[in-house]
Amino acid sequence: MDTATTLARLEEARAADSTARNRICDEVAAALLAAGSPPEFEVGSADFDTDPYFVCADRYWRRRLQDRPTVATALACGRWMTDHVTDESWIAVAEQWGLGNGFINRHSAESVGQLTEAAREIAGLGEAAGQRVAYLVALFHGGKLRSNFCFDELHDFLASSPLALAAGAHREQPLFLALRSFAAFGSRALTVEYATDLLVRAWASPRRTRHTVDLCLNGLALAVPFEGQGELLRRHAEEAVEEYPRNHMFHARLAAGLHMCGRHDDALARIDTALALLGANPAFSHNILQDQYLAKRDAIQEGRLRALRDAEQQRRWDQQIAANAQLERSLHTSSVRAVEVVAVFTAAIAFAVGSLQVTLTGKLPLSDRLYLLAAQGVGLAVFALLIVGGTWWITRRRQHGGGGDA
């Protein structure tokens, strides 16, 4: 297929609906592959929805990378991009193709020799072009390690690999920082503070892209558990959803954060939203994502039921503790009252016996007998009051923690 025919068909695709546009782009990409000639047109965006030139180039390089998923193919893609992708859209296209094709080809491993050879070849491209190509190839290999959850290997690659170092100034791109943050959060050898610092730098960058946001949230969701993880994920995911309200992945990340925070009803609503958005805008990995979202939904529902059971169990424990405390107070009060009754009853008996002795024996005058009875009654009353007052004072101090082992 010559260049004129290619351009004519892509212009035809520009006016077609999405289904026809994708079909035309697939056909043009297949024809270019069959002819063994890369696309000769310019790519000016990373828009899958309206730009047939980007879609066609994406299909072409995706198939080439699937046929030979090596850094050598990624390097060839980077060199093609240097001549055919505009400066304004170069970073966006590199992010899309680097991470996207890294995920698709995650099952193929690259040797250290292959990475080193790619770095040597890139060194001969010149500084500016070499840094761009190295950035794309580093994202491609890093995307594989990310998709396979090789956190420590990814960190070492980004920190010290000659291929990653060849990216130069592009190492400060927010996506590159986010990828380093992802590796740090998942590693058990690195600190949370180090990972969080990288996250903050990537998130606060004015050049932050959707892929950067996705990587930051992905790193928080897959991090080795740490205190405050759920709240940190929830806060960042809420900001992401506000910025990209139609992105199903960000709703799913928000559901994960809410789930970690114990807000199960809110998390269930968010994961349902993610499923609905995924169905309305099916992605390349639709089935994989749908299975992940459904598994998360089951986990949220299980957590919700467990929380309800725990709340009911706690309510019963609280009721039992309250009942035990009431019973203890009742027994305590009964014991105190029993002591008081015994003291009064003892004093009354002693007074009665003493009165009989004074009344029935001896030859004292009536006035003296009455005096003795009054003195005896007062003494016994004072005794009873001392017993009752002392009991009240001791028990009151114990109840208010004033003494003893209250």
XYZ file of C-alpha atoms in Angstrom:
406
model
C 0.000 0.000 0.000
C 1.569 3.290 -1.115
C 1.588 6.434 0.999
C -1.148 8.184 -1.028
C -3.526 5.262 -0.601
C -2.721 5.029 3.102
C -3.472 8.710 3.662
C -6.688 8.508 1.639
C -7.982 5.581 3.670
C -7.113 7.253 6.968
C -8.910 10.410 5.914
C -11.883 8.207 5.110
C -11.625 6.773 8.624
C -11.634 10.254 10.140
C -15.212 10.803 8.909
C -16.450 7.307 9.864
C -17.967 6.115 13.129
C -15.799 4.413 15.751
C -16.468 0.872 14.526
C -15.676 1.647 10.911
C -12.690 3.788 11.915
C -11.150 0.954 13.922
C -11.757 -1.506 11.078
C -10.075 0.762 8.518
C -7.116 1.401 10.835
C -6.699 -2.343 11.398
C -6.759 -2.987 7.668
C -4.220 -0.260 6.899
C -1.903 -1.457 9.690
C -2.129 -5.054 8.412
C -1.311 -3.910 4.877
C 1.730 -1.959 6.087
C 2.962 -4.978 8.028
C 2.474 -7.245 5.028
C 4.423 -4.808 2.848
C 7.213 -4.566 5.416
C 7.061 -0.766 5.434
C 6.502 1.370 8.566
C 3.898 4.161 8.422
C 5.099 7.258 6.595
C 2.543 9.668 8.027
C 2.834 12.023 10.999
C 1.158 11.360 14.366
C 0.026 14.504 16.137
C -1.860 13.151 19.156
C -2.470 10.141 21.404
C -6.231 10.246 20.912
C -7.838 6.845 20.371
C -11.286 8.369 19.878
C -10.779 10.766 16.964
C -7.294 10.424 15.470
C -7.104 7.595 12.885
C -3.400 8.267 12.270
C -2.556 7.527 15.905
C -4.874 4.505 15.985
C -3.324 3.057 12.821
C 0.231 3.607 14.084
C -0.748 2.091 17.435
C -2.109 -1.043 15.732
C 1.021 -1.322 13.581
C 3.530 -1.119 16.443
C 1.399 -3.228 18.759
C 1.500 -6.081 16.236
C 5.218 -5.694 15.644
C 5.897 -5.783 19.369
C 3.654 -8.811 19.808
C 5.515 -10.614 17.021
C 8.895 -9.776 18.559
C 8.394 -8.399 22.111
C 11.995 -7.299 22.630
C 13.734 -4.047 23.500
C 15.175 -4.127 19.975
C 11.655 -3.754 18.543
C 10.857 -1.068 21.103
C 14.046 0.728 20.084
C 12.949 0.611 16.437
C 9.594 2.060 17.513
C 11.357 4.857 19.394
C 13.501 5.738 16.400
C 10.392 5.829 14.192
C 8.686 8.124 16.712
C 11.632 10.532 16.553
C 10.819 11.239 12.900
C 7.034 10.780 12.804
C 5.556 11.979 16.110
C 5.222 15.696 16.817
C 7.081 17.209 19.754
C 3.830 18.231 21.419
C 2.471 14.693 21.534
C 5.707 12.722 21.875
C 5.523 12.190 25.650
C 1.837 11.181 25.557
C 2.462 8.657 22.770
C 5.546 7.274 24.546
C 3.589 6.770 27.766
C 0.759 5.033 25.960
C 2.952 2.747 23.875
C 5.640 2.103 26.471
C 3.452 1.034 29.384
C 0.640 -0.368 27.231
C 2.820 -2.668 25.170
C 4.826 -3.578 28.242
C 1.617 -4.881 29.811
C 0.557 -6.752 26.668
C 3.975 -8.435 26.355
C 4.600 -8.933 30.073
C 5.269 -12.661 29.659
C 8.495 -12.113 27.676
C 11.661 -11.522 29.681
C 14.617 -9.394 28.643
C 18.166 -10.386 29.478
C 20.751 -8.006 30.916
C 22.717 -8.407 27.686
C 19.773 -7.270 25.571
C 19.227 -4.219 27.772
C 22.908 -3.325 27.678
C 23.069 -3.710 23.896
C 20.030 -1.434 23.518
C 21.718 1.176 25.721
C 24.831 1.066 23.540
C 22.815 1.555 20.359
C 20.879 4.428 21.896
C 24.131 6.171 22.841
C 24.857 6.638 19.139
C 21.622 8.508 18.399
C 22.640 11.845 19.847
C 21.668 13.362 23.175
C 18.117 14.615 22.535
C 16.945 11.740 20.341
C 18.783 9.201 22.496
C 17.081 10.374 25.693
C 13.654 10.153 24.090
C 14.224 6.684 22.669
C 15.732 5.485 25.970
C 12.687 6.822 27.800
C 10.307 4.833 25.582
C 12.336 1.616 25.822
C 12.702 2.016 29.596
C 8.923 2.403 29.922
C 8.429 -0.702 27.769
C 10.693 -2.870 29.911
C 9.512 -1.203 33.121
C 5.920 -1.859 32.055
C 6.704 -5.579 31.864
C 8.233 -5.605 35.355
C 5.327 -3.579 36.704
C 2.759 -5.955 35.219
C 4.586 -8.936 36.751
C 4.828 -7.213 40.174
C 8.636 -7.461 40.202
C 8.961 -4.513 42.586
C 12.608 -4.837 43.629
C 13.783 -5.692 40.126
C 11.853 -2.710 38.759
C 13.392 -0.393 41.357
C 16.906 -1.573 40.556
C 16.288 -1.219 36.815
C 14.981 2.338 37.099
C 17.687 3.398 39.548
C 20.843 1.990 37.987
C 20.272 0.354 34.600
C 22.318 1.980 31.785
C 19.145 1.932 29.692
C 17.153 3.879 32.282
C 20.050 6.251 32.974
C 20.256 6.990 29.247
C 16.823 8.655 29.493
C 18.604 11.637 31.059
C 16.286 14.544 31.809
C 13.245 12.388 31.089
C 13.927 10.576 34.368
C 12.269 13.585 36.016
C 9.077 13.085 34.018
C 6.176 12.557 36.470
C 5.416 9.153 34.923
C 8.980 7.976 35.540
C 8.739 9.188 39.163
C 5.389 7.445 39.526
C 6.902 4.194 38.220
C 9.689 4.489 40.800
C 7.075 5.175 43.469
C 5.147 2.076 42.389
C 8.286 -0.049 42.770
C 9.112 1.473 46.159
C 5.624 0.968 47.609
C 5.653 -2.694 46.623
C 9.179 -3.397 47.864
C 9.775 -4.701 51.376
C 13.352 -3.402 51.280
C 12.438 0.297 50.877
C 10.715 2.655 53.295
C 7.232 4.095 53.037
C 8.713 7.575 53.428
C 10.887 7.099 50.348
C 7.945 5.839 48.290
C 5.677 8.630 49.519
C 8.233 11.298 48.607
C 8.318 10.004 45.022
C 4.523 9.891 44.963
C 4.236 13.498 46.125
C 6.704 14.684 43.480
C 4.894 12.851 40.678
C 1.422 13.891 41.852
C 2.279 17.556 42.293
C 3.900 17.921 38.866
C 2.087 20.290 36.496
C 2.963 17.795 33.720
C 1.044 15.005 35.453
C -0.903 12.854 32.980
C -3.638 10.258 33.270
C -1.022 7.491 33.126
C 0.853 9.159 35.980
C -2.303 9.234 38.081
C -2.996 5.592 37.263
C 0.511 4.504 38.295
C 0.365 6.465 41.553
C -2.954 4.924 42.538
C -1.812 1.471 41.437
C 1.260 1.747 43.650
C -0.810 2.767 46.674
C -3.295 -0.048 46.106
C -0.570 -2.725 45.823
C 1.741 -1.339 48.506
C 3.049 -3.404 51.384
C 0.446 -2.543 54.080
C 1.303 0.527 56.144
C -0.516 2.796 58.567
C -2.703 5.327 56.763
C -2.562 3.484 53.425
C -6.337 3.392 52.950
C -6.812 7.068 53.712
C -3.929 8.062 51.411
C -5.378 5.981 48.567
C -8.895 7.288 49.176
C -7.789 10.915 49.136
C -5.773 10.613 45.914
C -8.424 8.481 44.205
C -11.126 11.026 45.005
C -9.014 13.710 43.339
C -8.469 11.431 40.339
C -12.196 10.708 39.986
C -12.940 14.411 40.156
C -10.425 15.050 37.357
C -11.403 11.994 35.252
C -15.037 11.188 36.157
C -15.478 8.682 33.287
C -12.401 6.610 34.097
C -13.525 3.220 35.420
C -10.084 2.371 36.810
C -10.015 5.405 39.081
C -13.471 4.566 40.453
C -12.170 1.069 41.188
C -9.135 2.501 43.001
C -11.428 4.737 45.030
C -13.508 1.678 45.924
C -10.338 -0.040 47.151
C -9.418 2.970 49.299
C -12.890 3.226 50.806
C -12.824 -0.517 51.490
C -9.526 -0.137 53.374
C -11.088 2.689 55.400
C -14.042 0.488 56.370
C -16.592 2.512 54.353
C -18.075 -0.563 52.709
C -21.344 0.914 51.405
C -19.518 3.767 49.669
C -16.952 1.296 48.302
C -19.713 -0.925 46.908
C -21.281 2.044 45.111
C -17.927 2.985 43.556
C -17.088 -0.505 42.309
C -20.552 -0.737 40.754
C -19.841 2.559 38.995
C -16.524 1.173 37.750
C -18.266 -1.910 36.334
C -20.880 0.224 34.592
C -18.248 2.530 33.053
C -16.190 -0.460 31.922
C -19.225 -1.947 30.196
C -19.983 1.329 28.436
C -16.366 1.824 27.316
C -14.798 -1.623 26.959
C -11.010 -1.568 27.224
C -8.450 -3.770 25.497
C -8.222 -5.952 28.625
C -11.972 -5.806 29.337
C -12.338 -9.383 30.588
C -9.319 -9.147 32.895
C -10.522 -5.864 34.388
C -14.086 -7.103 34.769
C -12.862 -10.166 36.681
C -10.752 -7.925 38.915
C -13.655 -5.580 39.623
C -16.028 -8.448 40.376
C -13.472 -9.984 42.738
C -13.118 -6.624 44.489
C -16.909 -6.352 44.710
C -17.080 -9.765 46.387
C -14.337 -8.710 48.818
C -16.199 -5.492 49.658
C -19.442 -7.372 50.275
C -17.633 -9.899 52.451
C -16.025 -7.062 54.404
C -19.391 -5.359 54.791
C -21.017 -8.525 56.170
C -18.071 -9.104 58.486
C -18.331 -5.527 59.764
C -22.050 -6.001 60.433
C -21.354 -9.237 62.318
C -18.591 -7.572 64.306
C -20.861 -4.635 65.144
C -23.593 -7.005 66.340
C -21.079 -8.972 68.406
C -19.744 -5.746 69.903
C -23.288 -4.633 70.737
C -23.902 -7.890 72.563
C -20.613 -7.584 74.421
C -21.508 -4.040 75.460
C -24.903 -5.215 76.683
C -23.307 -8.068 78.635
C -20.730 -5.743 80.185
C -23.492 -3.299 81.170
C -25.554 -6.132 82.666
C -22.548 -7.444 84.598
C -21.825 -3.951 85.922
C -25.459 -3.545 87.004
C -25.385 -6.935 88.744
C -22.133 -6.017 90.499
C -23.639 -2.742 91.688
C -26.753 -4.545 92.919
C -24.712 -7.137 94.828
C -22.534 -4.428 96.301
C -25.539 -2.388 97.414
C -27.208 -5.479 98.894
C -24.070 -6.342 100.864
C -23.841 -2.817 102.265
C -27.501 -2.826 103.230
C -27.087 -6.223 104.890
C -24.210 -4.894 107.035
C -26.300 -1.872 108.003
C -29.313 -4.010 108.913
C -27.157 -6.373 111.001
C -25.584 -3.429 112.829
C -28.974 -1.874 113.636
C -30.496 -5.249 114.542
C -27.541 -6.062 116.845
C -27.833 -2.702 118.559
C -31.580 -3.205 119.022
C -31.114 -6.661 120.606
C -28.329 -5.411 122.835
C -30.559 -2.527 123.942
C -33.459 -4.892 124.627
C -31.336 -7.313 126.683
C -29.678 -4.507 128.560
C -33.054 -2.866 129.259
C -34.424 -6.077 130.740
C -31.405 -6.463 132.977
C -31.722 -2.897 134.200
C -35.478 -3.191 134.640
C -35.725 -6.620 136.285
C -32.672 -6.609 138.534
C -31.302 -4.267 141.122
C -32.943 -1.763 143.460
C -32.109 1.486 141.734
C -34.664 4.241 141.743
C -36.800 4.685 138.641
C -35.024 7.879 137.626
C -31.624 6.157 137.747
C -32.963 3.228 135.744
C -34.336 5.586 133.083
C -30.973 7.361 132.957
C -29.140 4.071 132.478
C -31.574 3.002 129.754
C -31.156 6.344 127.969
C -27.358 6.174 128.203
C -27.352 2.595 126.967
C -29.698 3.472 124.070
C -27.578 6.461 123.064
C -24.405 4.347 123.178
C -25.891 1.597 121.067
C -27.353 4.137 118.616
C -23.939 5.764 118.265
C -22.439 2.292 117.706
C -24.981 1.529 114.979
C -24.407 4.919 113.345
C -20.643 4.394 113.396
C -21.035 0.980 111.737
C -23.442 2.343 109.072
C -21.398 5.525 108.474
C -18.110 3.658 108.320
C -19.545 1.166 105.846
C -20.915 3.986 103.693
C -17.606 5.928 103.804
C -15.469 2.879 102.922
C -17.705 1.755 100.058
C -17.976 5.313 98.720
C -14.157 5.662 98.607
C -13.839 2.346 96.743
C -16.510 3.330 94.213
C -14.778 6.657 93.473
C -11.256 5.246 93.395
C -10.273 7.128 96.558
C -8.489 4.210 98.197
C -7.829 0.522 98.103
C -7.890 -1.382 94.809
C -10.918 0.292 93.267
